[in-house]
XYZ file of C-alpha atoms in Angstrom:
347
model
C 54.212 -208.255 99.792
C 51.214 -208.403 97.243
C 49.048 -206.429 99.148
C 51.915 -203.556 98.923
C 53.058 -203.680 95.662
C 48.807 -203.334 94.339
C 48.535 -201.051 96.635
C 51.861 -198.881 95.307
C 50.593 -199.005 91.860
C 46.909 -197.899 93.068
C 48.169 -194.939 94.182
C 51.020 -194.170 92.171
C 53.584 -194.587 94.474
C 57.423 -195.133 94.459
C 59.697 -198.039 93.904
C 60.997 -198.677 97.539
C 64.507 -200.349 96.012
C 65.040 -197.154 94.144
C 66.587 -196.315 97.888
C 68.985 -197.202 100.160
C 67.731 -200.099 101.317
C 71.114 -200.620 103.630
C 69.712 -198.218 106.001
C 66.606 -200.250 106.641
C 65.448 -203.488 106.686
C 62.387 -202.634 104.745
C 61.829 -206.570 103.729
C 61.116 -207.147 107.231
C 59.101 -204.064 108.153
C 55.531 -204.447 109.002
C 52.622 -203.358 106.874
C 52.183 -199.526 108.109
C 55.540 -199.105 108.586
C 56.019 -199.716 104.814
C 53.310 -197.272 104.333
C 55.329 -195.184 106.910
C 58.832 -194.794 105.000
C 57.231 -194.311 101.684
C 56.063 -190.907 103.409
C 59.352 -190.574 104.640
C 60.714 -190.991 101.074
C 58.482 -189.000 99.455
C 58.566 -185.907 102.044
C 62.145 -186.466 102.186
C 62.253 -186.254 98.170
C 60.289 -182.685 98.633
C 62.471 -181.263 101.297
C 65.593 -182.102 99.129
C 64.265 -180.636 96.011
C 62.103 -177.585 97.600
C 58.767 -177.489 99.253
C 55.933 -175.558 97.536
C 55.759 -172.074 98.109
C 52.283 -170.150 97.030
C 51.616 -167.172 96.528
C 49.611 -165.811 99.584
C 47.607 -162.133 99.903
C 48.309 -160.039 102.395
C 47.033 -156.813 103.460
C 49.186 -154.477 105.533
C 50.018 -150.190 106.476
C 53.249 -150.266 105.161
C 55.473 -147.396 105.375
C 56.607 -147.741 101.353
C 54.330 -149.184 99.239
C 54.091 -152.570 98.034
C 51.942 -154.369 95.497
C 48.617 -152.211 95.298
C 47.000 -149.097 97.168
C 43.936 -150.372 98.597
C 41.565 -147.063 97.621
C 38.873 -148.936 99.441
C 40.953 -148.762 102.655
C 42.113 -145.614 102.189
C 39.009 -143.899 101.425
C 37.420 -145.156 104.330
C 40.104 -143.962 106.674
C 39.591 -140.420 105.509
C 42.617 -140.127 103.144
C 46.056 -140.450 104.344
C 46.582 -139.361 108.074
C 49.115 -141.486 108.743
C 52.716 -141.699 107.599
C 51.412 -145.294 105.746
C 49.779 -146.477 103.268
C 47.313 -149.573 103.193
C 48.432 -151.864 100.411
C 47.599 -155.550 99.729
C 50.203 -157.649 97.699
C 51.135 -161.552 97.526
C 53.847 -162.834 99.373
C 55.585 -166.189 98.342
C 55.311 -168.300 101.798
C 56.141 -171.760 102.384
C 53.282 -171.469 105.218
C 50.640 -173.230 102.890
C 48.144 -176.061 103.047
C 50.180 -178.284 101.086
C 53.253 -178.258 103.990
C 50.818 -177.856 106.511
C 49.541 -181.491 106.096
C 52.929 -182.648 104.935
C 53.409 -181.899 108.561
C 50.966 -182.837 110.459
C 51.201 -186.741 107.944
C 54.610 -186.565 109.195
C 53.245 -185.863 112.783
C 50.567 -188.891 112.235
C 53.166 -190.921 111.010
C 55.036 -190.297 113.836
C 52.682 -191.601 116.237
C 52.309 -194.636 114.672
C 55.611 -196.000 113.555
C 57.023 -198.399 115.370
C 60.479 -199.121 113.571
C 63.363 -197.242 115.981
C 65.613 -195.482 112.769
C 62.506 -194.587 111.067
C 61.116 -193.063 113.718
C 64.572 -190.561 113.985
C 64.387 -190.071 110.581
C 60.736 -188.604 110.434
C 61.310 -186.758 113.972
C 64.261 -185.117 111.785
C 61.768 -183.927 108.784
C 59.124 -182.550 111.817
C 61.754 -180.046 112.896
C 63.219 -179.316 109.440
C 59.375 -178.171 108.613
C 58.436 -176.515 111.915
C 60.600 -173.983 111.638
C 58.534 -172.015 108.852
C 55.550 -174.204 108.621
C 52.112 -173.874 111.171
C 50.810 -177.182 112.922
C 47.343 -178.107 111.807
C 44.565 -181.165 113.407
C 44.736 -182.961 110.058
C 41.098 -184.229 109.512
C 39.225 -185.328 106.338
C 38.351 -181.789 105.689
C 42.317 -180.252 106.137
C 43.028 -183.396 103.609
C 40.763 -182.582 100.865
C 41.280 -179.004 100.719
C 45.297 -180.080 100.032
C 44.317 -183.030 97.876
C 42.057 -180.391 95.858
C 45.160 -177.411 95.324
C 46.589 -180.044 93.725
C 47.695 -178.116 90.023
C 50.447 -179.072 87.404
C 52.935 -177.277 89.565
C 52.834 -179.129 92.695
C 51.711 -182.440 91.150
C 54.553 -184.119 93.089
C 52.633 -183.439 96.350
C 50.044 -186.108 95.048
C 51.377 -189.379 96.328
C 52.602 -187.930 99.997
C 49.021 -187.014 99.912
C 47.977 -190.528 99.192
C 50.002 -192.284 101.889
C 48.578 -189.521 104.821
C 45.452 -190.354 103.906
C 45.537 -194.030 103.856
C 46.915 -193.606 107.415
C 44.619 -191.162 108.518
C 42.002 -193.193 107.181
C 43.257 -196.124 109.150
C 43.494 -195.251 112.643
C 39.919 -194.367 113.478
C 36.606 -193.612 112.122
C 35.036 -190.164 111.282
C 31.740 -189.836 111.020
C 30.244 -187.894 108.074
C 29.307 -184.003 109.132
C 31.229 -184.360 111.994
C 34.731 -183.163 112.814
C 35.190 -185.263 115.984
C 37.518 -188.452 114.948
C 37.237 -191.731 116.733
C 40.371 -193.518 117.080
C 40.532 -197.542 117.226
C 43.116 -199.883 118.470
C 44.766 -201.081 115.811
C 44.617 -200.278 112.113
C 41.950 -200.116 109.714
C 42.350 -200.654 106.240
C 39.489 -200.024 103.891
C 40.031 -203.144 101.284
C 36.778 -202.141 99.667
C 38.146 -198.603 98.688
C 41.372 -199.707 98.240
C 40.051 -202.296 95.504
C 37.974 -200.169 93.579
C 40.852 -197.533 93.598
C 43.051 -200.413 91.599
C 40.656 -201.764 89.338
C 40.591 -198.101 88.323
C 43.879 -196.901 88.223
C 44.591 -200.617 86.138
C 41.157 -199.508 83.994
C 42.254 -195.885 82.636
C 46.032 -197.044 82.351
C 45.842 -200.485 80.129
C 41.838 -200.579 78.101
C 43.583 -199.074 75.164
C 41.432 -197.002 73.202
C 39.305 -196.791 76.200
C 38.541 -193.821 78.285
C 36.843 -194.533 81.576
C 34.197 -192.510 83.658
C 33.989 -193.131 87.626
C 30.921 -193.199 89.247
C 29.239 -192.798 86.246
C 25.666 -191.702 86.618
C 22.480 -193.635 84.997
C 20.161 -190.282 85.536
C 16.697 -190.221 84.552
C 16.179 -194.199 84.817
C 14.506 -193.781 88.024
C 11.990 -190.622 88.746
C 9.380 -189.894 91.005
C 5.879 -189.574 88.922
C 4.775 -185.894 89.224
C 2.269 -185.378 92.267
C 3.686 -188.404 94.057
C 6.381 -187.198 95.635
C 5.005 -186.195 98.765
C 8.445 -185.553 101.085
C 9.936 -183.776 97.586
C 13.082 -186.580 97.696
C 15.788 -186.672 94.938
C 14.929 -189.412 92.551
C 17.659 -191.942 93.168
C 20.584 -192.499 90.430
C 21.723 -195.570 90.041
C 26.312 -195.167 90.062
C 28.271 -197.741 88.420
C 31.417 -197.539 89.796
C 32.940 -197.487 85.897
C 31.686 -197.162 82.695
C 34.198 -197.758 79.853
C 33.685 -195.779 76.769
C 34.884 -195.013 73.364
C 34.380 -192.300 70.996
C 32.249 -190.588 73.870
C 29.548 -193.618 74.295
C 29.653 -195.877 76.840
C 30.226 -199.367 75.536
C 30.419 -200.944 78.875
C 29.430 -200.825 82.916
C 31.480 -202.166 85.800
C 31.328 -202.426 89.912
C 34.289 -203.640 91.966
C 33.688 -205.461 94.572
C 36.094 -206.698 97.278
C 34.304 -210.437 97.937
C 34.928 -213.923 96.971
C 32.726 -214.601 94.493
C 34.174 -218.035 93.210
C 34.001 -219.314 97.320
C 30.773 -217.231 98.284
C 27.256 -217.096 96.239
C 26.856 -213.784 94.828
C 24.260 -211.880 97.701
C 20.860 -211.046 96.405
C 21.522 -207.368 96.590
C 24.844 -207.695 94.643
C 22.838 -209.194 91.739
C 19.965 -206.882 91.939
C 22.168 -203.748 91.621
C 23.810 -204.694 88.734
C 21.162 -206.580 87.070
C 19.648 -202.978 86.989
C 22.890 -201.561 85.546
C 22.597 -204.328 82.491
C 18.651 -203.504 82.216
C 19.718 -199.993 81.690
C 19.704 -199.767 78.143
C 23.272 -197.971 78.733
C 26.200 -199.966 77.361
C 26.346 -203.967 75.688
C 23.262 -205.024 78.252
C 25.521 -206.637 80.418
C 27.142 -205.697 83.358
C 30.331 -206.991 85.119
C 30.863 -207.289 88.449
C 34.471 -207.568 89.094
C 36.414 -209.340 92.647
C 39.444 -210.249 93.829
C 41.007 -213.759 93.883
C 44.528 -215.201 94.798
C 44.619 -217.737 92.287
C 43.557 -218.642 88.314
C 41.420 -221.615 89.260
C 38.237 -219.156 89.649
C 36.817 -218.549 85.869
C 33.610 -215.793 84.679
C 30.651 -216.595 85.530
C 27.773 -215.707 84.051
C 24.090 -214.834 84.520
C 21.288 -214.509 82.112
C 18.182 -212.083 83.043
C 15.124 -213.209 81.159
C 11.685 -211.859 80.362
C 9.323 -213.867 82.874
C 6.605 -213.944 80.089
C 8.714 -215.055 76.964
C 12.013 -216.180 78.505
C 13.986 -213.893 75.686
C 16.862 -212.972 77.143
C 17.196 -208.858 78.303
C 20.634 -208.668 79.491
C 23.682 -210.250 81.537
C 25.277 -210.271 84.769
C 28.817 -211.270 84.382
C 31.128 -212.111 87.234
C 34.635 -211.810 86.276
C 38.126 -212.578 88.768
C 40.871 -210.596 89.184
C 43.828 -212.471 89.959
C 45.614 -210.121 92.300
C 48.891 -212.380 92.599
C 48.959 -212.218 89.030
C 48.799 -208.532 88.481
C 51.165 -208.394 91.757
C 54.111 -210.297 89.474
C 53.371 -208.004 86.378
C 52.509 -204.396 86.974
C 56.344 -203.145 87.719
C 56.917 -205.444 84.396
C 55.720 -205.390 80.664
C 52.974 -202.684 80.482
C 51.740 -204.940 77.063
C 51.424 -208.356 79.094
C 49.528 -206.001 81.818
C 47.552 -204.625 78.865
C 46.760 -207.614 77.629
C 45.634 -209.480 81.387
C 42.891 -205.815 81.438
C 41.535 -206.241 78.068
C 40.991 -209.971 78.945
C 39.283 -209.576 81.865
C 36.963 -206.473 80.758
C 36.197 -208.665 77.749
């Protein structure tokens, strides 16, 4: 179950033993099913407490007004012939993109549960929701336009959000521009995303007096020379996936990167890129490269980049574990111990 409770606390999601556990036997439930009933939970959580309804603008004749007189309309139809009025107002709806891909997660998840109870349970939820709320195709697009209406209000939405996507994300492959989805047998997971997305969330909650930038952009360190630039390309930008900072400079650069690094030699490229980041001027003049291992025999590794002429040294590479059974036993535990395991490894 390590890979489940990381992956929990990556995206924020919910203590599983918080529920009745008597109604099923979630120790023995497969991977995706796991994933599975924590959408059930959660979209059972927002059913019992109330959906989100928005606010939606509608435009209607209406025989008594309501909300505004649209002049526009009205001038343009010559004045008022008709025993109505155009008007456009807002009408609270639970019809919204929010409980559109609740439904259509719920829908996914249907398909691919394979647990008998659960299965009734989240058939239950479908028609409980398709009595006011419109089927949609979720795709990548329908997800991020729900993931980005995300406000203060509906901020519970967020993890339900989080669990449709890893599942949407695991059954097939969409390719970039394209809105045809290519299902595979079996499951994908994306380790790679889901890896970065910890060392992240485990980044901006526990490097105390920290703040932390994603993707954080070295511009200007690489620029096409003026007259050179024949096909007019973008100069590329070097991305660290983090750079820790405090008092609003950054202090320090970071990648995650899901590979054995204690078993397997780091790959030419690997050092390359962030031998760049350390050269970069940005930061201590290192940069850390951090990967996953099971265990504490692996220990940081280090790599010097000298100037060819002199041999002085111009920066570091440093390759640091992350004991993933270790944070496993400690993040639903004492924040300060899981504090103190972040600051240790980032330093």
């Amino acid at each position: 179950m390590t890979l489940y409770k990381l992956l929990r606390y990556a995206y924020g999601l919910r203590e599983l033993k918080l529920f009745n556990e008597a109604e099923h036997d979630i120790v023995n439930f497969k991977f995706f099913d796991l994933l599975i009933y924590e959408l059930y939970v959660e979209a059972e959580d927002l059913l019992h407490r109330g959906i989100q309804k928005s606010y939606i603008k509608r435009g209607e004749n209406l025989s008594s007004s309501r909300g505004r007189i649209d002049i526009n309309r009205l001038c343009g139809q010559g004045g008022i012939t008709k025993d109505t009025l155009p008007c456009n107002y807002f009408n609270r709806d639970e019809n919204n993109i929010l409980n559109k891909t609740l439904l259509a997660g719920l829908k996914l998840g249907l398909n691919l549960v394979l647990e008998t109870g659960l299965k009734i349970k989240l058939q239950k939820l479908c028609f409980s929701l398709e009595e006011n709320i419109s089927a949609i195709t979720l795709t990548r697009a329908s997800l991020k336009s729900a993931r980005n209406s995300i406000n203060r209000l509906n901020r519970r939405y967020s993890a339900v959000l989080e669990v449709i996507n890893i599942l949407y994300e695991s059954q097939g492959i969409q390719l970039e521009g394209s809105s045809k989805h290519i299902n595979l047998r079996g499951y994908f997971f994306d380790m790679n995303a889901f890896f970065e997305t910890l060392i992240g969330r485990l980044l901006q909650n526990c490097s105390e007096g920290y703040s932390v930038k994603d993707q954080y952009s070295l511009h200007d360190m690489f620029i096409y020379t003026s007259g050179f630039n024949p096909c007019n390309r973008k100069s590329p930008t070097p991305r660290p996936d983090f750079a820790l900072m405090k008092e609003g400079r950054v202090v320090k650069l970071l990648d995650a990167k899901y590979k054995d690094l204690w078993e397997r030699s780091l790959p030419a490229k690997m050092l390359y890129q962030l031998a760049i980041y350390a050269v970069s001027g940005i930061g201590d003049k290192t940069a850390t490269i951090l990967y996953p291992t099971l265990s504490d025999i692996p220990a940081t590794a280090k790599i010097d980049i000298n100037d060819p002429v002199t041999c002085g040294n111009i920066a570091s590479v440093i390759l640091q574990p992350v004991n993933l059974e270790k944070v496993a036993e400690i993040v639903s535990g004492d924040l300060g111990e899981l504090m103190g395991y972040v600051m240790e490894i980032i330093y």
